[in-house]
PDB file of C-alpha atoms and ligand atoms in Angstrom:
ATOM      1  CA  UNK Q  53     -11.762  22.436 -21.893  1.00 59.00           C
ATOM      2  CA  UNK Q  54     -15.015  20.978 -20.668  1.00 66.00           C
ATOM      3  CA  UNK Q  55     -16.609  22.818 -17.742  1.00 72.00           C
ATOM      4  CA  UNK Q  56     -16.446  20.819 -14.591  1.00 76.00           C
ATOM      5  CA  UNK Q  57     -19.582  20.212 -12.684  1.00 88.00           C
ATOM      6  CA  UNK Q  58     -19.663  22.189  -9.445  1.00 91.00           C
ATOM      7  CA  UNK Q  59     -19.941  18.961  -7.559  1.00 91.00           C
ATOM      8  CA  UNK Q  60     -16.696  17.763  -9.077  1.00 93.00           C
ATOM      9  CA  UNK Q  61     -15.034  21.107  -8.465  1.00 94.00           C
ATOM     10  CA  UNK Q  62     -15.921  20.835  -4.744  1.00 95.00           C
ATOM     11  CA  UNK Q  63     -14.660  17.342  -4.692  1.00 95.00           C
ATOM     12  CA  UNK Q  64     -11.308  18.407  -6.130  1.00 97.00           C
ATOM     13  CA  UNK Q  65     -11.008  21.261  -3.648  1.00 97.00           C
ATOM     14  CA  UNK Q  66     -11.684  18.862  -0.853  1.00 97.00           C
ATOM     15  CA  UNK Q  67      -9.023  16.452  -2.068  1.00 98.00           C
ATOM     16  CA  UNK Q  68      -6.521  19.327  -2.291  1.00 98.00           C
ATOM     17  CA  UNK Q  69      -7.318  20.427   1.246  1.00 98.00           C
ATOM     18  CA  UNK Q  70      -7.149  16.853   2.598  1.00 98.00           C
ATOM     19  CA  UNK Q  71      -3.844  16.257   0.812  1.00 98.00           C
ATOM     20  CA  UNK Q  72      -2.197  19.204   2.476  1.00 98.00           C
ATOM     21  CA  UNK Q  73      -3.623  18.165   5.896  1.00 98.00           C
ATOM     22  CA  UNK Q  74      -2.300  14.651   5.558  1.00 98.00           C
ATOM     23  CA  UNK Q  75       1.080  15.988   4.397  1.00 98.00           C
ATOM     24  CA  UNK Q  76       1.306  18.135   7.515  1.00 98.00           C
ATOM     25  CA  UNK Q  77       0.360  15.182   9.731  1.00 98.00           C
ATOM     26  CA  UNK Q  78       2.916  12.953   8.092  1.00 98.00           C
ATOM     27  CA  UNK Q  79       5.526  15.598   8.510  1.00 98.00           C
ATOM     28  CA  UNK Q  80       4.712  15.960  12.208  1.00 98.00           C
ATOM     29  CA  UNK Q  81       4.558  12.201  12.879  1.00 98.00           C
ATOM     30  CA  UNK Q  82       7.930  11.766  11.126  1.00 98.00           C
ATOM     31  CA  UNK Q  83       9.518  14.416  13.227  1.00 98.00           C
ATOM     32  CA  UNK Q  84       8.044  12.853  16.425  1.00 97.00           C
ATOM     33  CA  UNK Q  85       9.647   9.523  15.498  1.00 96.00           C
ATOM     34  CA  UNK Q  86      13.021  11.174  14.733  1.00 97.00           C
ATOM     35  CA  UNK Q  87      12.753  11.079  10.984  1.00 98.00           C
ATOM     36  CA  UNK Q  88      12.188  13.403   8.098  1.00 98.00           C
ATOM     37  CA  UNK Q  89       9.173  13.833   5.842  1.00 98.00           C
ATOM     38  CA  UNK Q  90      11.191  12.326   2.985  1.00 98.00           C
ATOM     39  CA  UNK Q  91      11.616   9.080   4.933  1.00 98.00           C
ATOM     40  CA  UNK Q  92       7.916   8.268   4.714  1.00 98.00           C
ATOM     41  CA  UNK Q  93       6.003   7.232   1.662  1.00 98.00           C
ATOM     42  CA  UNK Q  94       2.407   8.544   1.352  1.00 98.00           C
ATOM     43  CA  UNK Q  95       0.620   6.092  -0.854  1.00 98.00           C
ATOM     44  CA  UNK Q  96      -3.036   6.853  -1.672  1.00 98.00           C
ATOM     45  CA  UNK Q  97      -5.393   3.843  -1.577  1.00 98.00           C
ATOM     46  CA  UNK Q  98      -7.512   4.583  -4.725  1.00 98.00           C
ATOM     47  CA  UNK Q  99     -10.195   1.949  -4.740  1.00 97.00           C
ATOM     48  CA  UNK Q 100     -13.562   3.323  -5.998  1.00 96.00           C
ATOM     49  CA  UNK Q 101     -11.993   6.758  -6.804  1.00 97.00           C
ATOM     50  CA  UNK Q 102     -12.178   7.954 -10.347  1.00 96.00           C
ATOM     51  CA  UNK Q 103      -8.969   8.496 -12.287  1.00 97.00           C
ATOM     52  CA  UNK Q 104      -9.750  12.238 -12.706  1.00 96.00           C
ATOM     53  CA  UNK Q 105      -9.866  12.718  -8.987  1.00 97.00           C
ATOM     54  CA  UNK Q 106      -6.696  10.524  -8.364  1.00 98.00           C
ATOM     55  CA  UNK Q 107      -4.922  12.619 -11.017  1.00 98.00           C
ATOM     56  CA  UNK Q 108      -5.899  15.819  -9.217  1.00 98.00           C
ATOM     57  CA  UNK Q 109      -4.149  14.466  -6.086  1.00 98.00           C
ATOM     58  CA  UNK Q 110      -1.135  13.680  -8.188  1.00 98.00           C
ATOM     59  CA  UNK Q 111      -1.174  17.369  -9.300  1.00 98.00           C
ATOM     60  CA  UNK Q 112      -1.137  18.258  -5.682  1.00 98.00           C
ATOM     61  CA  UNK Q 113       2.020  16.291  -5.211  1.00 98.00           C
ATOM     62  CA  UNK Q 114       0.972  12.697  -4.596  1.00 98.00           C
ATOM     63  CA  UNK Q 115       3.562  10.243  -5.954  1.00 98.00           C
ATOM     64  CA  UNK Q 116       2.248   6.769  -5.013  1.00 98.00           C
ATOM     65  CA  UNK Q 117      -1.049   5.148  -5.663  1.00 98.00           C
ATOM     66  CA  UNK Q 118      -2.301   1.623  -4.822  1.00 98.00           C
ATOM     67  CA  UNK Q 119      -5.271  -0.336  -6.105  1.00 98.00           C
ATOM     68  CA  UNK Q 120      -6.914  -3.310  -4.498  1.00 97.00           C
ATOM     69  CA  UNK Q 121      -8.824  -5.040  -7.276  1.00 97.00           C
ATOM     70  CA  UNK Q 122      -7.334  -6.279 -10.568  1.00 98.00           C
ATOM     71  CA  UNK Q 123     -10.537  -5.485 -12.634  1.00 98.00           C
ATOM     72  CA  UNK Q 124     -10.645  -1.890 -11.316  1.00 98.00           C
ATOM     73  CA  UNK Q 125      -6.914  -1.286 -11.918  1.00 98.00           C
ATOM     74  CA  UNK Q 126      -7.265  -2.516 -15.512  1.00 98.00           C
ATOM     75  CA  UNK Q 127     -10.336  -0.352 -16.219  1.00 98.00           C
ATOM     76  CA  UNK Q 128      -8.595   2.816 -14.878  1.00 98.00           C
ATOM     77  CA  UNK Q 129      -5.142   1.954 -16.150  1.00 98.00           C
ATOM     78  CA  UNK Q 130      -5.122   4.110 -19.276  1.00 98.00           C
ATOM     79  CA  UNK Q 131      -6.313   7.130 -17.355  1.00 98.00           C
ATOM     80  CA  UNK Q 132      -3.781   7.284 -14.533  1.00 98.00           C
ATOM     81  CA  UNK Q 133      -1.149  10.034 -14.749  1.00 98.00           C
ATOM     82  CA  UNK Q 134       1.592   7.502 -14.523  1.00 97.00           C
ATOM     83  CA  UNK Q 135       4.284   9.891 -15.770  1.00 97.00           C
ATOM     84  CA  UNK Q 136       3.969  11.517 -12.335  1.00 98.00           C
ATOM     85  CA  UNK Q 137       3.108   8.676  -9.922  1.00 98.00           C
ATOM     86  CA  UNK Q 138       3.948   5.072  -9.229  1.00 98.00           C
ATOM     87  CA  UNK Q 139       1.277   2.391  -9.343  1.00 98.00           C
ATOM     88  CA  UNK Q 140       1.266  -0.415  -6.773  1.00 98.00           C
ATOM     89  CA  UNK Q 141      -0.997  -3.346  -5.930  1.00 98.00           C
ATOM     90  CA  UNK Q 142      -2.233  -3.553  -2.367  1.00 98.00           C
ATOM     91  CA  UNK Q 143      -5.211  -5.813  -2.330  1.00 97.00           C
ATOM     92  CA  UNK Q 144      -5.642  -9.625  -2.024  1.00 96.00           C
ATOM     93  CA  UNK Q 145      -4.320 -11.155  -5.233  1.00 97.00           C
ATOM     94  CA  UNK Q 146      -5.424 -14.407  -6.700  1.00 97.00           C
ATOM     95  CA  UNK Q 147      -2.755 -16.360  -8.464  1.00 98.00           C
ATOM     96  CA  UNK Q 148      -4.704 -16.563 -11.751  1.00 98.00           C
ATOM     97  CA  UNK Q 149      -4.807 -12.792 -11.989  1.00 98.00           C
ATOM     98  CA  UNK Q 150      -1.144 -12.035 -11.510  1.00 98.00           C
ATOM     99  CA  UNK Q 151      -0.407 -12.030 -15.180  1.00 98.00           C
ATOM    100  CA  UNK Q 152      -2.973  -9.197 -15.756  1.00 98.00           C
ATOM    101  CA  UNK Q 153      -0.981  -6.763 -13.522  1.00 98.00           C
ATOM    102  CA  UNK Q 154       2.525  -7.959 -13.668  1.00 98.00           C
ATOM    103  CA  UNK Q 155       3.667  -5.481 -16.254  1.00 98.00           C
ATOM    104  CA  UNK Q 156       1.687  -2.563 -14.655  1.00 98.00           C
ATOM    105  CA  UNK Q 157       2.803  -2.299 -11.071  1.00 98.00           C
ATOM    106  CA  UNK Q 158       6.034  -1.453  -9.403  1.00 98.00           C
ATOM    107  CA  UNK Q 159       5.288  -3.250  -6.105  1.00 98.00           C
ATOM    108  CA  UNK Q 160       2.866  -6.005  -5.105  1.00 98.00           C
ATOM    109  CA  UNK Q 161       2.275  -5.413  -1.335  1.00 98.00           C
ATOM    110  CA  UNK Q 162       0.129  -8.459  -0.712  1.00 98.00           C
ATOM    111  CA  UNK Q 163       2.154 -11.639  -1.232  1.00 98.00           C
ATOM    112  CA  UNK Q 164       1.344 -14.148   1.575  1.00 98.00           C
ATOM    113  CA  UNK Q 165       2.166 -17.571   0.326  1.00 98.00           C
ATOM    114  CA  UNK Q 166       4.901 -19.497  -1.554  1.00 98.00           C
ATOM    115  CA  UNK Q 167       2.284 -20.365  -4.212  1.00 98.00           C
ATOM    116  CA  UNK Q 168       1.582 -16.697  -4.898  1.00 98.00           C
ATOM    117  CA  UNK Q 169       5.275 -15.760  -4.775  1.00 98.00           C
ATOM    118  CA  UNK Q 170       6.053 -18.545  -7.321  1.00 98.00           C
ATOM    119  CA  UNK Q 171       3.393 -17.250  -9.708  1.00 98.00           C
ATOM    120  CA  UNK Q 172       4.513 -13.676  -9.342  1.00 98.00           C
ATOM    121  CA  UNK Q 173       8.065 -14.787 -10.137  1.00 98.00           C
ATOM    122  CA  UNK Q 174       6.992 -16.906 -13.072  1.00 98.00           C
ATOM    123  CA  UNK Q 175       5.079 -14.055 -14.641  1.00 98.00           C
ATOM    124  CA  UNK Q 176       7.873 -11.569 -13.833  1.00 98.00           C
ATOM    125  CA  UNK Q 177      10.390 -13.745 -15.727  1.00 98.00           C
ATOM    126  CA  UNK Q 178       8.027 -13.863 -18.781  1.00 98.00           C
ATOM    127  CA  UNK Q 179       8.356 -10.006 -18.790  1.00 97.00           C
ATOM    128  CA  UNK Q 180      12.100  -9.996 -18.124  1.00 97.00           C
ATOM    129  CA  UNK Q 181      11.646  -8.222 -14.796  1.00 97.00           C
ATOM    130  CA  UNK Q 182      12.244  -8.810 -11.148  1.00 98.00           C
ATOM    131  CA  UNK Q 183       9.125  -7.990  -9.279  1.00 98.00           C
ATOM    132  CA  UNK Q 184       9.415  -6.159  -6.023  1.00 98.00           C
ATOM    133  CA  UNK Q 185       7.066  -7.469  -3.403  1.00 98.00           C
ATOM    134  CA  UNK Q 186       6.121  -7.019   0.208  1.00 98.00           C
ATOM    135  CA  UNK Q 187       5.048  -9.827   2.461  1.00 98.00           C
ATOM    136  CA  UNK Q 188       1.649  -9.252   3.904  1.00 98.00           C
ATOM    137  CA  UNK Q 189       1.538 -10.257   7.672  1.00 98.00           C
ATOM    138  CA  UNK Q 190      -1.686 -11.040   9.531  1.00 98.00           C
ATOM    139  CA  UNK Q 191      -0.391  -9.492  12.681  1.00 98.00           C
ATOM    140  CA  UNK Q 192      -3.703  -9.922  14.522  1.00 97.00           C
ATOM    141  CA  UNK Q 193      -3.943 -13.568  13.561  1.00 96.00           C
ATOM    142  CA  UNK Q 194      -7.534 -12.977  12.262  1.00 96.00           C
ATOM    143  CA  UNK Q 195      -9.356 -15.753  10.380  1.00 95.00           C
ATOM    144  CA  UNK Q 196     -11.006 -13.142   8.195  1.00 93.00           C
ATOM    145  CA  UNK Q 197      -7.744 -11.598   6.947  1.00 95.00           C
ATOM    146  CA  UNK Q 198      -5.222 -12.703   4.428  1.00 95.00           C
ATOM    147  CA  UNK Q 199      -1.516 -12.483   5.251  1.00 98.00           C
ATOM    148  CA  UNK Q 200       0.990 -14.905   6.755  1.00 98.00           C
ATOM    149  CA  UNK Q 201       0.992 -15.336  10.512  1.00 98.00           C
ATOM    150  CA  UNK Q 202       3.901 -13.812  12.438  1.00 98.00           C
ATOM    151  CA  UNK Q 203       4.795 -17.318  13.458  1.00 97.00           C
ATOM    152  CA  UNK Q 204       5.116 -18.514   9.795  1.00 98.00           C
ATOM    153  CA  UNK Q 205       6.674 -15.399   8.414  1.00 98.00           C
ATOM    154  CA  UNK Q 206      10.327 -16.452   8.728  1.00 97.00           C
ATOM    155  CA  UNK Q 207       9.740 -19.684   6.867  1.00 97.00           C
ATOM    156  CA  UNK Q 208       7.930 -17.906   4.029  1.00 98.00           C
ATOM    157  CA  UNK Q 209      10.865 -15.404   3.822  1.00 98.00           C
ATOM    158  CA  UNK Q 210      13.432 -18.165   3.614  1.00 97.00           C
ATOM    159  CA  UNK Q 211      11.360 -19.789   0.812  1.00 98.00           C
ATOM    160  CA  UNK Q 212      10.894 -16.507  -0.980  1.00 98.00           C
ATOM    161  CA  UNK Q 213      14.565 -15.760  -0.781  1.00 98.00           C
ATOM    162  CA  UNK Q 214      15.153 -18.812  -2.974  1.00 97.00           C
ATOM    163  CA  UNK Q 215      12.872 -17.786  -5.722  1.00 98.00           C
ATOM    164  CA  UNK Q 216      14.301 -16.025  -8.771  1.00 97.00           C
ATOM    165  CA  UNK Q 217      12.169 -13.288 -10.370  1.00 98.00           C
ATOM    166  CA  UNK Q 218      10.997 -11.597  -7.150  1.00 98.00           C
ATOM    167  CA  UNK Q 219      12.643  -9.452  -4.542  1.00 98.00           C
ATOM    168  CA  UNK Q 220      11.232  -9.016  -1.049  1.00 98.00           C
ATOM    169  CA  UNK Q 221      11.433  -5.317  -0.113  1.00 98.00           C
ATOM    170  CA  UNK Q 222       9.593  -5.296   3.200  1.00 98.00           C
ATOM    171  CA  UNK Q 223       6.409  -6.030   5.097  1.00 98.00           C
ATOM    172  CA  UNK Q 224       2.804  -4.906   4.947  1.00 98.00           C
ATOM    173  CA  UNK Q 225      -0.085  -5.332   7.391  1.00 98.00           C
ATOM    174  CA  UNK Q 226      -3.680  -4.483   8.068  1.00 97.00           C
ATOM    175  CA  UNK Q 227      -4.095  -4.779  11.823  1.00 97.00           C
ATOM    176  CA  UNK Q 228      -7.399  -5.672  13.536  1.00 96.00           C
ATOM    177  CA  UNK Q 229      -9.954  -2.935  14.015  1.00 94.00           C
ATOM    178  CA  UNK Q 230      -9.311  -1.507  17.475  1.00 91.00           C
ATOM    179  CA  UNK Q 231     -11.347   0.820  19.769  1.00 91.00           C
ATOM    180  CA  UNK Q 232      -8.259   2.218  21.425  1.00 90.00           C
ATOM    181  CA  UNK Q 233      -5.249   3.806  19.788  1.00 89.00           C
ATOM    182  CA  UNK Q 234      -3.034   2.140  22.454  1.00 90.00           C
ATOM    183  CA  UNK Q 235      -4.345  -1.276  21.326  1.00 93.00           C
ATOM    184  CA  UNK Q 236      -3.579  -0.653  17.614  1.00 95.00           C
ATOM    185  CA  UNK Q 237      -0.084   0.677  18.593  1.00 96.00           C
ATOM    186  CA  UNK Q 238       0.695  -2.751  20.051  1.00 97.00           C
ATOM    187  CA  UNK Q 239       0.130  -4.330  16.641  1.00 98.00           C
ATOM    188  CA  UNK Q 240       2.213  -1.646  14.912  1.00 98.00           C
ATOM    189  CA  UNK Q 241       5.004  -2.109  17.473  1.00 98.00           C
ATOM    190  CA  UNK Q 242       4.994  -5.888  16.946  1.00 98.00           C
ATOM    191  CA  UNK Q 243       5.253  -5.364  13.221  1.00 98.00           C
ATOM    192  CA  UNK Q 244       8.095  -2.903  13.674  1.00 98.00           C
ATOM    193  CA  UNK Q 245       9.947  -5.503  15.845  1.00 98.00           C
ATOM    194  CA  UNK Q 246       9.518  -8.192  13.142  1.00 98.00           C
ATOM    195  CA  UNK Q 247      10.811  -5.671  10.554  1.00 98.00           C
ATOM    196  CA  UNK Q 248      13.899  -4.937  12.705  1.00 98.00           C
ATOM    197  CA  UNK Q 249      14.526  -8.557  13.546  1.00 97.00           C
ATOM    198  CA  UNK Q 250      14.422  -9.686   9.957  1.00 97.00           C
ATOM    199  CA  UNK Q 251      16.670  -6.857   8.791  1.00 97.00           C
ATOM    200  CA  UNK Q 252      19.204  -8.082  11.365  1.00 97.00           C
ATOM    201  CA  UNK Q 253      19.094 -11.608   9.921  1.00 95.00           C
ATOM    202  CA  UNK Q 254      20.532 -10.541   6.548  1.00 93.00           C
ATOM    203  CA  UNK Q 255      18.710 -13.195   4.574  1.00 95.00           C
ATOM    204  CA  UNK Q 256      19.774 -13.443   0.822  1.00 93.00           C
ATOM    205  CA  UNK Q 257      17.517 -11.496  -1.590  1.00 92.00           C
ATOM    206  CA  UNK Q 258      15.458 -10.092   1.264  1.00 97.00           C
ATOM    207  CA  UNK Q 259      15.693  -6.363   2.069  1.00 97.00           C
ATOM    208  CA  UNK Q 260      13.626  -4.644   4.686  1.00 98.00           C
ATOM    209  CA  UNK Q 261      13.199  -1.263   2.964  1.00 98.00           C
ATOM    210  CA  UNK Q 262       9.491  -0.713   3.437  1.00 98.00           C
ATOM    211  CA  UNK Q 263       7.209  -1.219   6.408  1.00 98.00           C
ATOM    212  CA  UNK Q 264       3.761  -0.521   5.013  1.00 98.00           C
ATOM    213  CA  UNK Q 265       1.140   0.067   7.713  1.00 98.00           C
ATOM    214  CA  UNK Q 266      -1.387   2.746   8.856  1.00 98.00           C
ATOM    215  CA  UNK Q 267      -4.604   3.902   7.063  1.00 98.00           C
ATOM    216  CA  UNK Q 268      -6.827   6.901   7.384  1.00 97.00           C
ATOM    217  CA  UNK Q 269      -7.602   6.461  11.095  1.00 96.00           C
ATOM    218  CA  UNK Q 270      -4.236   5.549  12.364  1.00 97.00           C
ATOM    219  CA  UNK Q 271      -1.397   6.545   9.909  1.00 98.00           C
ATOM    220  CA  UNK Q 272       0.025   8.986  12.435  1.00 98.00           C
ATOM    221  CA  UNK Q 273       0.303   6.274  14.998  1.00 97.00           C
ATOM    222  CA  UNK Q 274       1.741   3.826  12.517  1.00 98.00           C
ATOM    223  CA  UNK Q 275       4.525   6.338  11.539  1.00 98.00           C
ATOM    224  CA  UNK Q 276       5.312   6.980  15.202  1.00 97.00           C
ATOM    225  CA  UNK Q 277       5.639   3.208  15.600  1.00 97.00           C
ATOM    226  CA  UNK Q 278       8.137   2.936  12.733  1.00 98.00           C
ATOM    227  CA  UNK Q 279       6.114   2.677   9.475  1.00 98.00           C
ATOM    228  CA  UNK Q 280       7.805   4.286   6.543  1.00 98.00           C
ATOM    229  CA  UNK Q 281       4.871   3.739   4.119  1.00 98.00           C
ATOM    230  CA  UNK Q 282       1.238   4.603   4.928  1.00 98.00           C
ATOM    231  CA  UNK Q 283      -1.809   3.736   2.756  1.00 98.00           C
ATOM    232  CA  UNK Q 284      -4.440   6.366   3.016  1.00 98.00           C
ATOM    233  CA  UNK Q 285      -7.812   6.247   1.289  1.00 98.00           C
ATOM    234  CA  UNK Q 286     -10.840   7.901   2.765  1.00 98.00           C
ATOM    235  CA  UNK Q 287      -8.998  10.684   4.622  1.00 98.00           C
ATOM    236  CA  UNK Q 288      -7.808  11.867   1.221  1.00 98.00           C
ATOM    237  CA  UNK Q 289     -10.709  11.136  -1.096  1.00 98.00           C
ATOM    238  CA  UNK Q 290     -13.687  11.177   1.246  1.00 95.00           C
ATOM    239  CA  UNK Q 291     -15.996   8.273   2.134  1.00 92.00           C
ATOM    240  CA  UNK Q 292     -15.989   5.597  -0.449  1.00 89.00           C
ATOM    241  CA  UNK Q 293     -19.051   5.121  -2.656  1.00 82.00           C
ATOM    242  CA  UNK Q 294     -19.188   1.555  -3.934  1.00 80.00           C
ATOM    243  CA  UNK Q 295     -20.769   1.306  -7.339  1.00 69.00           C
ATOM    244  CA  UNK Q 296     -22.570  -1.809  -8.401  1.00 60.00           C
ATOM    245  CA  UNK Q 297     -20.742  -3.821 -10.921  1.00 50.00           C
TER     246      UNK Q 297
HETATM  247  C1  PLP W 465      -8.739   0.735   1.388  1.00 61.37           C
HETATM  248  C2  PLP W 465      -7.323   0.366   1.863  1.00 61.37           C
HETATM  249  C3  PLP W 465      -6.605   1.251   2.583  1.00 61.37           C
HETATM  250  C4  PLP W 465      -7.036   2.617   2.994  1.00 61.37           C
HETATM  251  O1  PLP W 465      -8.125   2.551   3.789  1.00 61.37           O
HETATM  252  P1  PLP W 465      -8.695   3.992   4.538  1.00 61.37           P
HETATM  253  O2  PLP W 465      -9.270   3.532   5.804  1.00 61.37           O
HETATM  254  O3  PLP W 465      -9.756   4.383   3.529  1.00 61.37           O
HETATM  255  O4  PLP W 465      -7.591   4.932   4.565  1.00 61.37           O
HETATM  256  C5  PLP W 465      -5.292   0.839   2.942  1.00 61.37           C
HETATM  257  N1  PLP W 465      -4.788  -0.359   2.633  1.00 61.37           N
HETATM  258  C6  PLP W 465      -5.572  -1.258   2.003  1.00 61.37           C
HETATM  259  C7  PLP W 465      -4.975  -2.636   1.702  1.00 61.37           C
HETATM  260  C8  PLP W 465      -6.824  -0.978   1.600  1.00 61.37           C
HETATM  261  O5  PLP W 465      -7.583  -1.835   0.837  1.00 61.37           O
END
């Protein structure tokens, strides 16, 4: 076995420490919102993180990972410990890249148009699978963000419910950057309300199993507002270092 550099050893120790801390925080936030730890999925957002470091988090107990970029996912794909964790796609997805990931991910969290839903379905059928997806909602109505507006969500869901080859399993959001926790909680609460309202409508082929919201700075608040999946990056792996491509 190759000797690890002391820098890498320190990194892995930090990840282990952070992992336990986040686990504790998730446990407490779940309790506060009247749920159990097992009701919440802790997904690590793994962009820019080496597979070796990701796999160390998996050794610590991490069971879900999510990538943002198709190229990066493909370059790391052979190295993930996929026997012990589930790989999802959480970033903006271009229709022409769907085919590159369709056989590799269990859930695509970022579907926000009929056009993208149709392409995911088309590629899924080519692989004899039904692809689970979440609908990404632009809850802050920001021009800079992808996601369907809350106003157009229902129409997209009714359209998606008619498409064979996909199954909508819930909603995902990235809310606006907020100075105050109380401000971000409003967005989380609005998302939770949509999630509950849609569940109540019992639309064919649409099930509201997952509400994916909350990142490093606000996953506790998100859980307290009803999230059952959080996507945490830098709080687990440290500050991201973007390499030049
Ligand atoms: C990077 C990323 C996260 C995690 O961000 P952190 O603030 O580092 O926790 C969550 N969701 C998506 C879609 C991301 O791209």
